[in-house]
Tab-separated table of C-alpha atoms in Angstrom:
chain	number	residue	atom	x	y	z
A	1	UNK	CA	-75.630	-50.161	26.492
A	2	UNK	CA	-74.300	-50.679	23.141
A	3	UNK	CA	-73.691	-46.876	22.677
A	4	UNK	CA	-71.744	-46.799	26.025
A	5	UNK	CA	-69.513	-50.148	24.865
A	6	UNK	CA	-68.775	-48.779	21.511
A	7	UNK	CA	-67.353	-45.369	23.249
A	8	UNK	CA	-65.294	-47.714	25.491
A	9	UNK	CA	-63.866	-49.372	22.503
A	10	UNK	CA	-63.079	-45.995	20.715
A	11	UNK	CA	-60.993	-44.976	24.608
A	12	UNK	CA	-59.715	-47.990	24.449
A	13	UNK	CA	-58.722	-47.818	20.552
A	14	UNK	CA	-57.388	-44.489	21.079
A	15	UNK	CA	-55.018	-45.176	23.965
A	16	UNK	CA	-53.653	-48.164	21.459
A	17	UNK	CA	-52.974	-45.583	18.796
A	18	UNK	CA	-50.938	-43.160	21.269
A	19	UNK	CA	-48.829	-45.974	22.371
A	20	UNK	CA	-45.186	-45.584	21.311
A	21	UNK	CA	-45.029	-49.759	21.429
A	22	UNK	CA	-45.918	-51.531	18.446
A	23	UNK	CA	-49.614	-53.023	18.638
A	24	UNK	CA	-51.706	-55.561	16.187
A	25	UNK	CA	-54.928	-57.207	16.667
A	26	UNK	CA	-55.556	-60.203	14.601
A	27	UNK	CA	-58.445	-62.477	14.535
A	28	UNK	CA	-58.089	-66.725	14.864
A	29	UNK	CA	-57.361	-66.757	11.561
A	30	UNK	CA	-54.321	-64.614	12.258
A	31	UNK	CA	-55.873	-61.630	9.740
A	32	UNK	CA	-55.079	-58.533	10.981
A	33	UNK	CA	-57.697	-56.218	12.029
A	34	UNK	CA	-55.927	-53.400	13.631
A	35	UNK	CA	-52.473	-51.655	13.595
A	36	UNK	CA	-51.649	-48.436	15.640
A	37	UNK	CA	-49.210	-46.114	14.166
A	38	UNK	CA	-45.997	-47.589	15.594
A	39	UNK	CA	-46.718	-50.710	14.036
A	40	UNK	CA	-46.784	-48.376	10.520
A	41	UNK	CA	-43.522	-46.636	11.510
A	42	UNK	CA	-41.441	-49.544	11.809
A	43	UNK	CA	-43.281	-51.434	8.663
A	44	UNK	CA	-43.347	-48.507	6.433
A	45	UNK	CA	-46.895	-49.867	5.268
A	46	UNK	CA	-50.083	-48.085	5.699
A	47	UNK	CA	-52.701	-49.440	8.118
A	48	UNK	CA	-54.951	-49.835	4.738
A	49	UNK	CA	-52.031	-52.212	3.268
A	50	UNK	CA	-52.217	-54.303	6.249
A	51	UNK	CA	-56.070	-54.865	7.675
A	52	UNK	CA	-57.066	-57.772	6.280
A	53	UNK	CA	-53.630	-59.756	5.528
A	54	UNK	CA	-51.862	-62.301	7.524
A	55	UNK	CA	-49.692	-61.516	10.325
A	56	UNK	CA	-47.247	-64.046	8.133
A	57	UNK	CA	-46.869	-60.679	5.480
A	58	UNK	CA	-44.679	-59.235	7.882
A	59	UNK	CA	-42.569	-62.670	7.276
A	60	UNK	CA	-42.712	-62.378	3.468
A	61	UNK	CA	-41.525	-58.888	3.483
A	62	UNK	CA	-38.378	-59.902	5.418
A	63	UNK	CA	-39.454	-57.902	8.716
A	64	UNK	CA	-39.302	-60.636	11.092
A	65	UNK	CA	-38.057	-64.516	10.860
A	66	UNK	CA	-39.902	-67.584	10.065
A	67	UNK	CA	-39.471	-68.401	14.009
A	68	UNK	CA	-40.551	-65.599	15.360
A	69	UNK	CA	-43.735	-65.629	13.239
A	70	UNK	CA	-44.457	-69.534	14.509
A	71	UNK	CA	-43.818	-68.444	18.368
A	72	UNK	CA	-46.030	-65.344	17.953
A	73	UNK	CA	-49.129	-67.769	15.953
A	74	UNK	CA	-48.383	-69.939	19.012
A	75	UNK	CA	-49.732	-67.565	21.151
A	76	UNK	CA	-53.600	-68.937	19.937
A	77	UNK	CA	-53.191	-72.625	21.245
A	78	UNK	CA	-50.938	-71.780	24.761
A	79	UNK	CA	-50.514	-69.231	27.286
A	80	UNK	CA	-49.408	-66.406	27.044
A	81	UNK	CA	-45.940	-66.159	27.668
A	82	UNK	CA	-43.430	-63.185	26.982
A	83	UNK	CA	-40.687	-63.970	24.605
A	84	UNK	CA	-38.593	-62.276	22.463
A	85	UNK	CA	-38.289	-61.454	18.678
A	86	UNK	CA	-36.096	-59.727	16.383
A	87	UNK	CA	-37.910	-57.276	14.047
A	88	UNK	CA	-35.995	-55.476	11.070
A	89	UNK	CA	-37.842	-52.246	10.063
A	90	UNK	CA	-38.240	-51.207	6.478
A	91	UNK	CA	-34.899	-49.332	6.985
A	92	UNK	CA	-33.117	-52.505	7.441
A	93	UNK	CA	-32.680	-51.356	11.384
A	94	UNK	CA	-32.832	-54.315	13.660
A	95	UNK	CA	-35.076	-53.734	17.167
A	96	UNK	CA	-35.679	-56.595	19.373
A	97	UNK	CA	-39.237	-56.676	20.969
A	98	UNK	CA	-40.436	-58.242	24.045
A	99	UNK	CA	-43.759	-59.704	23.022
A	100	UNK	CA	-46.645	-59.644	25.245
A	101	UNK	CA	-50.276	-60.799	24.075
A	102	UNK	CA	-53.747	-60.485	25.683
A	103	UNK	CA	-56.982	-61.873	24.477
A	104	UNK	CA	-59.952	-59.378	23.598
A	105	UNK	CA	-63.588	-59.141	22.568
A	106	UNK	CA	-65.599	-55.844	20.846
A	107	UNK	CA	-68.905	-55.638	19.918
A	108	UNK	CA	-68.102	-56.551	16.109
A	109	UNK	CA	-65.088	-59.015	16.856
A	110	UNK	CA	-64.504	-61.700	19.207
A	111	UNK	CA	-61.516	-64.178	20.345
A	112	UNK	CA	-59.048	-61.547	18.925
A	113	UNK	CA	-55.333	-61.414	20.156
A	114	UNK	CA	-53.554	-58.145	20.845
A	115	UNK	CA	-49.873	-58.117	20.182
A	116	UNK	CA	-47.803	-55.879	21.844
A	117	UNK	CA	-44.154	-55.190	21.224
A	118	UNK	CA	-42.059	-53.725	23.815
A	119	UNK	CA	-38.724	-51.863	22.601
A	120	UNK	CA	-36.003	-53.546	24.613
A	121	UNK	CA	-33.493	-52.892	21.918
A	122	UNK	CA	-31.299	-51.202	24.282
A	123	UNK	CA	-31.250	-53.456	27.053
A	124	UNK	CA	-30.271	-56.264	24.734
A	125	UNK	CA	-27.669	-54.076	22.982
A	126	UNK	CA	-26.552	-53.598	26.648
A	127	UNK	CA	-26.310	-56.817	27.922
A	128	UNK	CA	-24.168	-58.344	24.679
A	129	UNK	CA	-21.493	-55.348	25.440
A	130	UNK	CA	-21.565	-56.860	28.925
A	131	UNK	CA	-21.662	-60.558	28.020
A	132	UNK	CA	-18.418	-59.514	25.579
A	133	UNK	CA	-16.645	-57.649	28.115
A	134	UNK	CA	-16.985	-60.346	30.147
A	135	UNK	CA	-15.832	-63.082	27.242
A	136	UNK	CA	-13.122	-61.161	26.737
A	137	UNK	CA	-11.984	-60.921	30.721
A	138	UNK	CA	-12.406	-64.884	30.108
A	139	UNK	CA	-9.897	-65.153	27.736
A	140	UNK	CA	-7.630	-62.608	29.072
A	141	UNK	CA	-7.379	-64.622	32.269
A	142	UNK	CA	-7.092	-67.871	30.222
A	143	UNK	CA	-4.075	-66.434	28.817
A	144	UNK	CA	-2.800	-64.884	31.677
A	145	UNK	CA	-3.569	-68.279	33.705
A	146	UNK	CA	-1.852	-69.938	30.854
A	147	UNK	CA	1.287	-68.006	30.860
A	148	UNK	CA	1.575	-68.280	35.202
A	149	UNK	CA	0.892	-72.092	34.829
A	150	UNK	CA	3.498	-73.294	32.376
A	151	UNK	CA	6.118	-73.329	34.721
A	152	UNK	CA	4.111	-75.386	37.101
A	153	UNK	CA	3.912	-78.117	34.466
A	154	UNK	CA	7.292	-77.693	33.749
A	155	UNK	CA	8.669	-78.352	37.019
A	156	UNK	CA	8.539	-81.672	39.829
A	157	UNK	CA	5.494	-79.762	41.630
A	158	UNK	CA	3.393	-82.592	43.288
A	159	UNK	CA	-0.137	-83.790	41.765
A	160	UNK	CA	-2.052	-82.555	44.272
A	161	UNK	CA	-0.975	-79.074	44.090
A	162	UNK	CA	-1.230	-79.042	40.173
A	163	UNK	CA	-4.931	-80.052	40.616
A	164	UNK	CA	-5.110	-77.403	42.906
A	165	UNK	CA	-4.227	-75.083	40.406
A	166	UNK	CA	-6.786	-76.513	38.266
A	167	UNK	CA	-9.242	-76.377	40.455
A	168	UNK	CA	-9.031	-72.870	41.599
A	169	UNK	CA	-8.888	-71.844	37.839
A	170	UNK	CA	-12.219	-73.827	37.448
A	171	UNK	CA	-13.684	-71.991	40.261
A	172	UNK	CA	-12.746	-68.387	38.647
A	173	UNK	CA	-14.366	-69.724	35.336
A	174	UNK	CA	-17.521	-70.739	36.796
A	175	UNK	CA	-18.120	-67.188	38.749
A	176	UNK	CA	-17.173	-65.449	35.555
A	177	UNK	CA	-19.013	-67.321	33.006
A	178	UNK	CA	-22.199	-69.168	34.457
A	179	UNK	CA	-24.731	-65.968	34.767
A	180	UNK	CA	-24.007	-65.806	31.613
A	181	UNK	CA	-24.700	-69.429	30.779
A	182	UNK	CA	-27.829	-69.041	32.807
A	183	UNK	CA	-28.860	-66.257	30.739
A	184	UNK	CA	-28.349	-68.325	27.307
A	185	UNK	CA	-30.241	-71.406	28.771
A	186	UNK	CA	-33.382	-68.510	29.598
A	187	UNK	CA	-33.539	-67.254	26.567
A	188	UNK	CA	-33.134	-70.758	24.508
A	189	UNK	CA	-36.776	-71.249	27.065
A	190	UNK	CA	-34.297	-74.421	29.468
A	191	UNK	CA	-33.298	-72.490	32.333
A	192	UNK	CA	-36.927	-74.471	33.929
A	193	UNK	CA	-35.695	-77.802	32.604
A	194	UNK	CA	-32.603	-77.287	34.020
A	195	UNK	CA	-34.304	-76.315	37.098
A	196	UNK	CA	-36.398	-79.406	37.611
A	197	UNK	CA	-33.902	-81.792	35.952
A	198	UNK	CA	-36.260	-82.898	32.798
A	199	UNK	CA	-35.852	-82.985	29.043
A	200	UNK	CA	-32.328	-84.052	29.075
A	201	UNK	CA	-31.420	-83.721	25.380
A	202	UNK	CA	-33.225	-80.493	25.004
A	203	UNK	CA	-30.941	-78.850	27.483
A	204	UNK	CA	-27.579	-80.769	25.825
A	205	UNK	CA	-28.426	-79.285	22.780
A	206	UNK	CA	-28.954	-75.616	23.826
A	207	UNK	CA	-25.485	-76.478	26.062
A	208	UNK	CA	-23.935	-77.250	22.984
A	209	UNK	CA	-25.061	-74.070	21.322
A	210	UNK	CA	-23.486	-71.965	24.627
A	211	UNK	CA	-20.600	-73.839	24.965
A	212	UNK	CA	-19.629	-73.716	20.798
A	213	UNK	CA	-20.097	-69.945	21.013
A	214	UNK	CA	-17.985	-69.459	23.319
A	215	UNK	CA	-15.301	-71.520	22.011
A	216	UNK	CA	-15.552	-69.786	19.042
A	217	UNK	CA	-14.713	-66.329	21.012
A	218	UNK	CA	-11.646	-68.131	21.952
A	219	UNK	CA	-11.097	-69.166	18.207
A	220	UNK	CA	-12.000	-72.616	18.282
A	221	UNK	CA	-13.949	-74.585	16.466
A	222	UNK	CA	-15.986	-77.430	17.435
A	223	UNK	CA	-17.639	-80.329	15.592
A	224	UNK	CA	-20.238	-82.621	17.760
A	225	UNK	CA	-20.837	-85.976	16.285
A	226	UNK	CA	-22.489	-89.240	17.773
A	227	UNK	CA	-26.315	-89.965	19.239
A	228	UNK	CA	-27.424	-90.745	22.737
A	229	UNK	CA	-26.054	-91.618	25.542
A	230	UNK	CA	-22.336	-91.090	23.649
A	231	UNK	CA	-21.367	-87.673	22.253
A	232	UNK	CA	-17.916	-86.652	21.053
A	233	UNK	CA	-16.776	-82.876	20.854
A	234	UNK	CA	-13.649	-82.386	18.445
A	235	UNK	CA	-11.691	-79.245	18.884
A	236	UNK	CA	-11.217	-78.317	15.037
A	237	UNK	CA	-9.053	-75.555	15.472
A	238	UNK	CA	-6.934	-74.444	18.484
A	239	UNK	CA	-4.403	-71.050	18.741
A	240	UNK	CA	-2.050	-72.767	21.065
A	241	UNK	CA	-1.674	-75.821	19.244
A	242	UNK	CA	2.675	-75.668	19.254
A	243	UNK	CA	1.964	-74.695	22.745
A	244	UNK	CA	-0.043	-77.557	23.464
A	245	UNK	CA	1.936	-79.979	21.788
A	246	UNK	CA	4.446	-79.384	24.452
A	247	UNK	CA	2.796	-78.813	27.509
A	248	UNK	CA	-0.548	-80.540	29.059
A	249	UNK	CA	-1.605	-77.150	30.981
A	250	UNK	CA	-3.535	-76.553	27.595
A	251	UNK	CA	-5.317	-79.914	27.724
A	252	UNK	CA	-6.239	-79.854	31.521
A	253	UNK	CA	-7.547	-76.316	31.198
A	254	UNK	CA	-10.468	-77.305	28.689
A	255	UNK	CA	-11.040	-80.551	30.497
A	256	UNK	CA	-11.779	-77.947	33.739
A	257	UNK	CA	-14.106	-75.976	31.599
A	258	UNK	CA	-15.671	-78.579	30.126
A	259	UNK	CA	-15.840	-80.911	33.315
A	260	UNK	CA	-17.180	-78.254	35.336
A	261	UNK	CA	-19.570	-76.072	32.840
A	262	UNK	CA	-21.430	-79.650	32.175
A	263	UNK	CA	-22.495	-79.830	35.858
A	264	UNK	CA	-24.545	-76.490	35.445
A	265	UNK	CA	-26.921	-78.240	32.822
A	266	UNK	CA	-28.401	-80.893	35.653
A	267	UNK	CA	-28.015	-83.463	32.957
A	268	UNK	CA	-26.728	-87.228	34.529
A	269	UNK	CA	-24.160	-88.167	33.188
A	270	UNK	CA	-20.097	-87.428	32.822
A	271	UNK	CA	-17.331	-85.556	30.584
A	272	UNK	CA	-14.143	-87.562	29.264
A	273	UNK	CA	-11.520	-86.258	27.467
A	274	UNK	CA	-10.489	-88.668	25.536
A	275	UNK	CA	-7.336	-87.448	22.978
A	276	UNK	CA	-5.141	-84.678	23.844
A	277	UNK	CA	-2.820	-81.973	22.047
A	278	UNK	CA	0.170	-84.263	22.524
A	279	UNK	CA	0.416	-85.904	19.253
A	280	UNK	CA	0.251	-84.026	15.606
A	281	UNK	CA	-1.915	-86.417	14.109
A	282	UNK	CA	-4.736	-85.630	17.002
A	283	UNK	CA	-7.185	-82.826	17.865
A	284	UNK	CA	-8.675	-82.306	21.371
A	285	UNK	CA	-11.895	-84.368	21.581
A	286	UNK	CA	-14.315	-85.341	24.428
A	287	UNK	CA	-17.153	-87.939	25.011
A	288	UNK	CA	-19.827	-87.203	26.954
A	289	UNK	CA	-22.035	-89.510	28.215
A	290	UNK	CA	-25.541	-89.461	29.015
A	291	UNK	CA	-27.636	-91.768	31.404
């Protein structure tokens, strides 16, 4: 029986070793015990050099951050969920790895965890061309929208078709820009919270972190100040800013995106803007508020 369990571990050993993925076994102390030849490729170490050490060597050398060694350690004490990582090879190449872990047993070892890094460099490479193509069809239409809308402002046009205007540009905004929002709030691990309403500050941060980046691809900066329930966003820097000083279209565009972006975190509570672009001693800030 033994004899017949040790072959299936060799199989089983050799099908690790042809896999083009990246795959380490480590033990509960987080010692490695095996590395396939992948895992030596994009380490430029030596399986010799690494039996025996810490996962947290690949850390030290620089390979992979501080985080991504704590979510992969993780992996002992919860489930085991697939995340990403970033992982820079000896050659100072950058992949990013979907990580997927198993738990196994051999004859000599037992409550070991496999590691197994999945090359989606590509995909992600992929997906930030399309999230910038898509940023920068944002702020082409911002402009354009900008440069159709002035002479709404600038005319006796009724209220009600002004917000009208506003609201349609709103709508556009929110087609173009929450998938990707959605995909930020996945990979920041709130897209469930979102989902099922919970954990209300966790999501505000990570909407903060969306919401500053793409700001910045407009080239603004933000500064958030304040603790719960009141928040205030200051626009450091804004392009349009002699624009803005003479027309409000600037000032009831970012209250649209702001207003309406808020409503895809779930969170209860509201957006004010509360200065606008009018005067040359202020900067575009907002409160919100959360219950």
């Amino acid at each position: 029986m033994d004899s017949k369990l040790r072959e299936s571990e060799e199989r089983y050993r050799a099908l690790l070793e042809s896999s083009p993925d990246p795959i380490i076994l480590m033990d509960s102390s987080s010692r490695i015990v095996f590395v396939n030849r992948a895992v030596e490729e994009l380490t430029g170490l030596k399986r010799e050099r690494l039996k025996g050490k810490k996962l947290s060597v690949l850390e030290k050398r620089g390979l992979i951050s501080e985080s991504a060694l704590k979510s992969i350690l993780d992996l002992f004490n919860s489930e085991h969920e697939v995340f990403e990582i970033e992982f820079t090879d000896h050659r100072g190449d950058r992949h990013f790895l979907e990580i997927h872990s198993t738990r196994i047993e051999t004859t000599s070892e037992k409550n070991l965890l496999q590691i197994i890094g999945h090359d989606i460099t590509g995909r992600v490479e992929a997906e930030r061309r399309r999230e910038e193509l898509i940023r920068e069809r944002s702020k082409a239409e911002l402009y354009g929208f900008v440069v159709s809308a002035v002479p709404v402002f600038a005319s006796s046009i009724p209220p009600q078709l002004r917000n009208a205007i506003i609201k349609n540009f709103a709508d556009r905004f929110e087609k173009n820009l929450k998938p990707n929002f959605q995909r930020t709030m996945k990979k920041l691990g709130v897209l469930d919270d979102i989902m099922a309403r919970r954990e209300s500050l966790r999501v505000f941060d990570a909407y903060i972190k969306w919401l500053s980046g793409f700001l910045r691809n407009l080239g603004i900066e933000t500064e958030l100040r304040g603790e719960k329930p009141r928040y205030i966003l200051e626009f450091k820097t804004f392009p349009w800013i002699n624009e803005a000083r003479q027309n409000p279209i600037f000032s009831l565009i970012f209250r649209a995106m702001l207003m309406r972006s808020f409503t895809w975190t779930g969170i209860k509570g509201s957006v004010i803007q509360t200065s606008s672009l009018r005067s040359r001693d202020e900067n575009l800030t907002f409160e919100f508020h959360l219950v």
